[in-house]
Structure formats: C-alpha cells, structure tokens
Amino acid sequence: MKKHWYDYLWILSLTYLVLGFFNILFAWLGLLCFFIPLIISVAKGTKGYCNRYCGRGQLFSLLGGNFGLSRKKDIPKWMKSKWFRYGFLIFFFIMFFQMLWNTWLVFSNVQDLKQVVTLLWTFKVPWHWAYHGTLLHPGVAQFAFGFYSVMLTSTILGFFTMVLFKPRSWCVYCPMGTMTQLICKAKQKGQAA
Amino acid sequence: MEKKIRKKKKAFVSADDCVACGCCLKVCPRNAIEIWHGIMARVDMERCIGCGKCAKECPASVIVIQEAEA
C-alpha cells in the first residue's frame, strides 16, 4: 500500500517522548495531540486524527505488528464496553484537572515546583535532570512535568495493552479517541435533527 | 447433479462497538472501508472480498467475516 507523509508521524511521537528526557519544557508540544484531534472533530465531524495522523497509534502498530511485540489476542470484552471507555475518559479528565490544579498552585506561588514525573498517577519519579530552569514562571515547568506525566503514563498503558492484546489496543480506550467519537456522534445527531 | 453455490464472504462491523479508530481502512487492499462521520467503520459490500485483513487488525475485534446474504 502506498505510504503517505502522515504514515511517518510515529517519528514525531517517539521524538517527543525522547525529548522529555532531556528538557521537560518540550512536553508543551504534546498539547498538539490534544488540540488537533479536537479541532478536526469539531470542525469536520470526523476522527481524521485517529484515522490518519495519530503518531502514537502508528508507533504501537509498528512495535506490535512489524516488531512482533504483541500477542495479537482479542481485547477483553469489558475493556471495549462503553462503561469502561466512558469511565476511563472521566477518570482521565479528573486526573487531568488535578494536574491543572497543581500547576495553578505553582503559578499562584502557593506550592513549589516539583521536579517529578508521576507515572500511572501514583509513582513519583525524580526527573530533575530534564529541568534546566526557565525564563518564565516555574508554573510553566510544572505544567510540563504534569503533562509529560500524562503522556508517559498513557504510553506505558498503551504499551502494556499492545503486548497483551492487539497492537493498537490503546485506540479502544484512548480518551481522546472516545472524546472525538462522542463529538462526532453529537455533531451527527445535531445535523440529523 | 445439483450445483452447490457458495456464498461470498464479506466483512461485517458491529457498529455499536466500533471505536472508529480507522485501523481497518489502513489495511484494506480494496479501499472498501470508510469511517462514517467519525462514528463507525462502514464496508462497501461491492468492493469487499472478505480477505479478513481488517478483522485481524481491528483492535476491538468487532469485525467478523461472514457469508453475505445474496
């Protein structure tokens, strides 16, 4: 099958993860993975981002498919149920807002900057080597640490489900995927009404 | 002797469970799949040859290859 330029976006996703080990401020770039799918779904009413441009999905496809790191088994039924998908989306939202709240506390000088990356919302891993100061407020760095935690956590989860089930199992419960599908459904309903 | 007609196999998507990720359309050799309004995958029965690549790829395993009713 003919390859397109967007079939290589996995390189960007991989680069993003690597850059976070050198300078945490690069984590801000991850916002693109949040805004682009949302803009596409709101403006065009499609899941164009998932379908074409998602570098993370491509990365899992490559590792699980071409590199053979996946068992390629069916995902359990409960993991593809709406309960789990919507529940995970809500949980993800809550944790995301908690991260924003912590950022706000640093911005308002109530809390000091914590140079840690929190994995799986639990394990605080020292990450001071990737912080070299910022000309801006420390809150900018706090957001970077928090956002990178979100990105790395979801990559780890996606990697585990890639190994256990099919390469792109993450796509089944990816909060961005669930959210954009909901937007598309709402848009379609609005148009039909 | 009566000739036995074998029905053609096609891909069927469980629309309610589809997450519309688009993994299936990437592997379809006939470009027979589209993601309908970002909601679910739709198979063009005229084009589908029932090869099963999409079913194998689907991360939610919601595509089955079945004999199509004529």
CSV table of C-alpha atoms in Angstrom, one decimal:
chain,number,residue,atom,x,y,z
A,1,MET,CA,0.0,0.0,0.0
A,2,LYS,CA,1.2,3.5,-0.9
A,3,LYS,CA,2.8,5.3,2.0
A,4,HIS,CA,1.9,8.9,2.7
A,5,TRP,CA,3.8,11.6,4.6
A,6,TYR,CA,1.5,11.2,7.6
A,7,ASP,CA,2.4,7.5,7.9
A,8,TYR,CA,5.7,8.6,9.4
A,9,LEU,CA,4.3,10.7,12.2
A,10,TRP,CA,5.3,8.0,14.6
A,11,ILE,CA,8.8,9.5,14.4
A,12,LEU,CA,7.4,12.7,15.9
A,13,SER,CA,5.7,10.8,18.7
A,14,LEU,CA,8.9,8.9,19.5
A,15,THR,CA,11.0,12.1,19.4
A,16,TYR,CA,8.5,13.8,21.7
A,17,LEU,CA,9.0,11.0,24.3
A,18,VAL,CA,12.8,11.1,24.0
A,19,LEU,CA,12.9,14.9,24.2
A,20,GLY,CA,11.1,14.8,27.6
A,21,PHE,CA,14.2,13.0,29.0
A,22,PHE,CA,16.4,16.0,28.0
A,23,ASN,CA,14.3,19.0,28.5
A,24,ILE,CA,10.9,18.8,30.1
A,25,LEU,CA,9.7,22.0,28.6
A,26,PHE,CA,9.3,20.1,25.3
A,27,ALA,CA,6.3,18.5,26.9
A,28,TRP,CA,4.2,21.5,26.0
A,29,LEU,CA,4.3,20.3,22.4
A,30,GLY,CA,2.1,17.4,23.5
A,31,LEU,CA,-0.8,19.8,23.5
A,32,LEU,CA,-0.9,19.4,19.8
A,33,CYS,CA,-2.1,15.8,20.3
A,34,PHE,CA,-4.9,17.2,22.3
A,35,PHE,CA,-6.0,20.1,20.2
A,36,ILE,CA,-5.6,18.8,16.7
A,37,PRO,CA,-8.0,15.8,17.2
A,38,LEU,CA,-10.5,18.1,18.9
A,39,ILE,CA,-10.3,20.8,16.2
A,40,ILE,CA,-10.7,18.1,13.4
A,41,SER,CA,-13.7,16.5,15.1
A,42,VAL,CA,-15.4,19.8,15.9
A,43,ALA,CA,-14.7,21.5,12.6
A,44,LYS,CA,-15.0,18.5,10.2
A,45,GLY,CA,-17.0,16.0,12.3
A,46,THR,CA,-14.5,13.2,11.6
A,47,LYS,CA,-11.9,11.2,13.5
A,48,GLY,CA,-9.3,12.2,10.9
A,49,TYR,CA,-6.7,12.4,13.6
A,50,CYS,CA,-7.1,8.8,14.8
A,51,ASN,CA,-7.6,7.6,11.2
A,52,ARG,CA,-4.6,9.2,9.7
A,53,TYR,CA,-2.3,11.3,11.9
A,54,CYS,CA,-2.0,9.7,15.3
A,55,GLY,CA,1.7,9.0,15.7
A,56,ARG,CA,1.2,7.1,18.9
A,57,GLY,CA,-1.1,4.6,17.2
A,58,GLN,CA,1.4,4.2,14.4
A,59,LEU,CA,4.1,3.6,16.9
A,60,PHE,CA,2.1,0.8,18.6
A,61,SER,CA,1.3,-0.6,15.2
A,62,LEU,CA,5.0,-0.7,14.3
A,63,LEU,CA,6.2,-2.2,17.6
A,64,GLY,CA,3.3,-4.6,18.0
A,65,GLY,CA,3.0,-5.5,14.3
A,66,ASN,CA,6.3,-5.1,12.5
A,67,PHE,CA,8.5,-5.8,15.6
A,68,GLY,CA,6.2,-8.6,16.8
A,69,LEU,CA,5.9,-7.3,20.4
A,70,SER,CA,2.2,-8.0,20.5
A,71,ARG,CA,0.4,-11.3,21.3
A,72,LYS,CA,-2.3,-10.2,18.9
A,73,LYS,CA,-5.1,-11.6,21.1
A,74,ASP,CA,-8.6,-10.2,21.4
A,75,ILE,CA,-9.0,-7.4,23.9
A,76,PRO,CA,-11.3,-8.5,26.9
A,77,LYS,CA,-15.0,-7.6,26.4
A,78,TRP,CA,-15.1,-5.3,29.4
A,79,MET,CA,-12.3,-3.2,28.0
A,80,LYS,CA,-14.3,-2.3,24.9
A,81,SER,CA,-17.5,-1.7,26.7
A,82,LYS,CA,-18.9,1.8,26.9
A,83,TRP,CA,-18.8,1.7,30.7
A,84,PHE,CA,-15.1,1.2,30.7
A,85,ARG,CA,-14.4,3.6,27.8
A,86,TYR,CA,-16.5,6.4,29.2
A,87,GLY,CA,-15.4,5.7,32.7
A,88,PHE,CA,-11.7,5.9,31.7
A,89,LEU,CA,-12.4,9.2,29.9
A,90,ILE,CA,-14.0,10.6,33.1
A,91,PHE,CA,-11.1,9.3,35.2
A,92,PHE,CA,-8.6,10.8,32.7
A,93,PHE,CA,-10.4,14.1,32.9
A,94,ILE,CA,-10.4,14.2,36.7
A,95,MET,CA,-6.6,13.4,36.8
A,96,PHE,CA,-6.0,16.0,34.1
A,97,PHE,CA,-7.8,18.7,36.0
A,98,GLN,CA,-6.0,17.7,39.2
A,99,MET,CA,-2.7,18.2,37.2
A,100,LEU,CA,-4.0,21.6,36.1
A,101,TRP,CA,-4.9,22.5,39.7
A,102,ASN,CA,-1.3,21.6,40.8
A,103,THR,CA,0.0,23.8,38.0
A,104,TRP,CA,-2.2,26.6,39.2
A,105,LEU,CA,-0.9,26.3,42.8
A,106,VAL,CA,2.6,26.8,41.5
A,107,PHE,CA,1.6,29.7,39.3
A,108,SER,CA,0.0,31.4,42.4
A,109,ASN,CA,3.1,30.7,44.5
A,110,VAL,CA,1.2,28.5,46.9
A,111,GLN,CA,3.3,25.4,46.0
A,112,ASP,CA,6.9,25.0,44.9
A,113,LEU,CA,7.8,23.4,41.6
A,114,LYS,CA,8.1,19.6,41.9
A,115,GLN,CA,10.6,18.2,39.5
A,116,VAL,CA,9.0,14.8,39.3
A,117,VAL,CA,7.1,12.8,36.7
A,118,THR,CA,4.2,10.9,38.1
A,119,LEU,CA,3.7,7.6,36.4
A,120,LEU,CA,0.3,5.8,36.4
A,121,TRP,CA,-1.0,8.6,38.6
A,122,THR,CA,0.9,7.1,41.6
A,123,PHE,CA,4.6,6.7,41.3
A,124,LYS,CA,6.6,9.9,41.6
A,125,VAL,CA,9.9,9.5,39.6
A,126,PRO,CA,12.6,12.2,40.1
A,127,TRP,CA,13.0,14.0,36.8
A,128,HIS,CA,15.3,16.9,37.8
A,129,TRP,CA,17.9,16.1,35.1
A,130,ALA,CA,15.4,17.3,32.4
A,131,TYR,CA,14.9,20.7,34.0
A,132,HIS,CA,17.4,23.5,33.3
A,133,GLY,CA,15.4,26.4,34.5
A,134,THR,CA,13.0,28.6,32.7
A,135,LEU,CA,12.9,32.3,31.9
A,136,LEU,CA,9.2,32.2,32.5
A,137,HIS,CA,7.3,31.4,35.7
A,138,PRO,CA,8.1,27.9,37.4
A,139,GLY,CA,4.4,27.2,36.8
A,140,VAL,CA,5.3,26.8,33.1
A,141,ALA,CA,7.7,24.0,34.0
A,142,GLN,CA,5.1,22.5,36.5
A,143,PHE,CA,2.6,22.1,33.6
A,144,ALA,CA,5.4,20.5,31.5
A,145,PHE,CA,6.1,17.9,34.3
A,146,GLY,CA,2.4,17.3,34.7
A,147,PHE,CA,1.7,17.0,31.0
A,148,TYR,CA,4.6,14.7,30.3
A,149,SER,CA,3.4,12.5,33.2
A,150,VAL,CA,0.1,12.2,31.4
A,151,MET,CA,1.8,11.4,28.1
A,152,LEU,CA,4.2,8.9,29.5
A,153,THR,CA,1.6,7.2,31.6
A,154,SER,CA,-0.7,6.7,28.6
A,155,THR,CA,2.2,5.4,26.6
A,156,ILE,CA,3.0,2.9,29.3
A,157,LEU,CA,-0.6,1.8,29.5
A,158,GLY,CA,-0.8,1.6,25.7
A,159,PHE,CA,2.4,-0.4,25.6
A,160,PHE,CA,1.1,-3.0,28.1
A,161,THR,CA,-2.2,-3.5,26.2
A,162,MET,CA,-0.2,-3.6,23.0
A,163,VAL,CA,1.8,-6.5,24.3
A,164,LEU,CA,-1.1,-8.3,25.9
A,165,PHE,CA,-3.7,-7.8,23.2
A,166,LYS,CA,-3.6,-6.3,19.6
A,167,PRO,CA,-1.0,-3.7,18.7
A,168,ARG,CA,-3.4,-0.7,18.7
A,169,SER,CA,-5.5,-1.8,21.7
A,170,TRP,CA,-4.8,1.7,23.2
A,171,CYS,CA,-7.1,3.1,20.5
A,172,VAL,CA,-10.0,1.2,22.0
A,173,TYR,CA,-9.9,3.1,25.3
A,174,CYS,CA,-7.9,6.2,24.3
A,175,PRO,CA,-9.6,9.1,26.0
A,176,MET,CA,-9.0,11.4,23.0
A,177,GLY,CA,-10.5,8.8,20.7
A,178,THR,CA,-13.5,8.3,22.9
A,179,MET,CA,-14.0,12.1,23.2
A,180,THR,CA,-13.7,12.8,19.5
A,181,GLN,CA,-16.1,10.0,18.7
A,182,LEU,CA,-18.6,11.5,21.1
A,183,ILE,CA,-18.2,14.9,19.5
A,184,CYS,CA,-18.7,13.3,16.0
A,185,LYS,CA,-21.9,11.5,17.4
A,186,ALA,CA,-23.2,14.7,18.8
A,187,LYS,CA,-22.5,16.6,15.6
A,188,GLN,CA,-24.2,13.9,13.5
A,189,LYS,CA,-27.2,14.0,15.8
A,190,GLY,CA,-27.4,17.7,15.5
A,191,GLN,CA,-27.3,17.6,11.8
A,192,ALA,CA,-29.9,14.8,11.6
A,193,ALA,CA,-32.3,16.8,13.9
B,1,MET,CA,-26.3,-33.2,-10.1
B,2,GLU,CA,-27.3,-30.0,-8.3
B,3,LYS,CA,-24.5,-27.4,-8.3
B,4,LYS,CA,-23.8,-26.0,-4.8
B,5,ILE,CA,-23.5,-22.2,-4.8
B,6,ARG,CA,-21.1,-20.9,-2.3
B,7,LYS,CA,-22.0,-17.5,-0.9
B,8,LYS,CA,-19.3,-14.9,-0.9
B,9,LYS,CA,-17.7,-13.9,2.4
B,10,LYS,CA,-17.7,-10.3,3.5
B,11,ALA,CA,-16.6,-8.2,6.4
B,12,PHE,CA,-19.3,-7.1,8.9
B,13,VAL,CA,-18.7,-4.4,11.5
B,14,SER,CA,-20.5,-4.4,14.8
B,15,ALA,CA,-21.5,-0.7,14.5
B,16,ASP,CA,-22.3,-0.2,18.2
B,17,ASP,CA,-18.9,-1.4,19.4
B,18,CYS,CA,-16.8,0.2,16.7
B,19,VAL,CA,-14.4,2.9,18.1
B,20,ALA,CA,-13.8,4.4,14.6
B,21,CYS,CA,-10.1,4.3,15.0
B,22,GLY,CA,-9.5,3.5,11.3
B,23,CYS,CA,-7.0,0.7,11.7
B,24,CYS,CA,-9.2,-1.4,9.3
B,25,LEU,CA,-9.1,1.0,6.4
B,26,LYS,CA,-5.4,1.2,6.6
B,27,VAL,CA,-5.0,-2.5,5.8
B,28,CYS,CA,-7.9,-2.9,3.4
B,29,PRO,CA,-6.4,-3.8,0.0
B,30,ARG,CA,-9.6,-2.8,-1.8
B,31,ASN,CA,-10.2,0.5,-0.1
B,32,ALA,CA,-13.6,-0.9,0.8
B,33,ILE,CA,-13.8,0.7,4.2
B,34,GLU,CA,-14.6,4.2,5.3
B,35,ILE,CA,-15.1,5.7,8.7
B,36,TRP,CA,-18.6,7.1,8.6
B,37,HIS,CA,-18.8,10.6,10.2
B,38,GLY,CA,-16.2,9.6,12.8
B,39,ILE,CA,-18.6,7.2,14.3
B,40,MET,CA,-18.0,3.7,12.9
B,41,ALA,CA,-16.5,1.8,10.1
B,42,ARG,CA,-18.6,1.0,7.0
B,43,VAL,CA,-17.9,-1.6,4.5
B,44,ASP,CA,-18.6,-1.3,0.8
B,45,MET,CA,-20.0,-4.7,0.1
B,46,GLU,CA,-19.4,-4.4,-3.6
B,47,ARG,CA,-15.7,-3.9,-3.1
B,48,CYS,CA,-15.1,-6.2,-0.1
B,49,ILE,CA,-13.6,-9.5,-1.0
B,50,GLY,CA,-13.7,-10.9,2.6
B,51,CYS,CA,-10.0,-11.3,2.9
B,52,GLY,CA,-10.2,-10.7,6.7
B,53,LYS,CA,-7.3,-8.4,7.0
B,54,CYS,CA,-9.4,-5.8,8.7
B,55,ALA,CA,-10.8,-8.3,11.2
B,56,LYS,CA,-7.3,-9.3,12.1
B,57,GLU,CA,-6.2,-5.7,12.6
B,58,CYS,CA,-9.2,-4.4,14.4
B,59,PRO,CA,-8.0,-3.7,18.0
B,60,ALA,CA,-11.5,-4.0,19.4
B,61,SER,CA,-12.2,-7.2,17.4
B,62,VAL,CA,-15.6,-6.0,16.2
B,63,ILE,CA,-15.2,-7.1,12.6
B,64,VAL,CA,-16.3,-10.6,11.6
B,65,ILE,CA,-16.0,-12.3,8.2
B,66,GLN,CA,-19.3,-14.0,7.3
B,67,GLU,CA,-21.1,-15.3,4.3
B,68,ALA,CA,-23.2,-12.5,2.9
B,69,GLU,CA,-26.8,-13.0,2.1
B,70,ALA,CA,-27.3,-12.7,-1.7
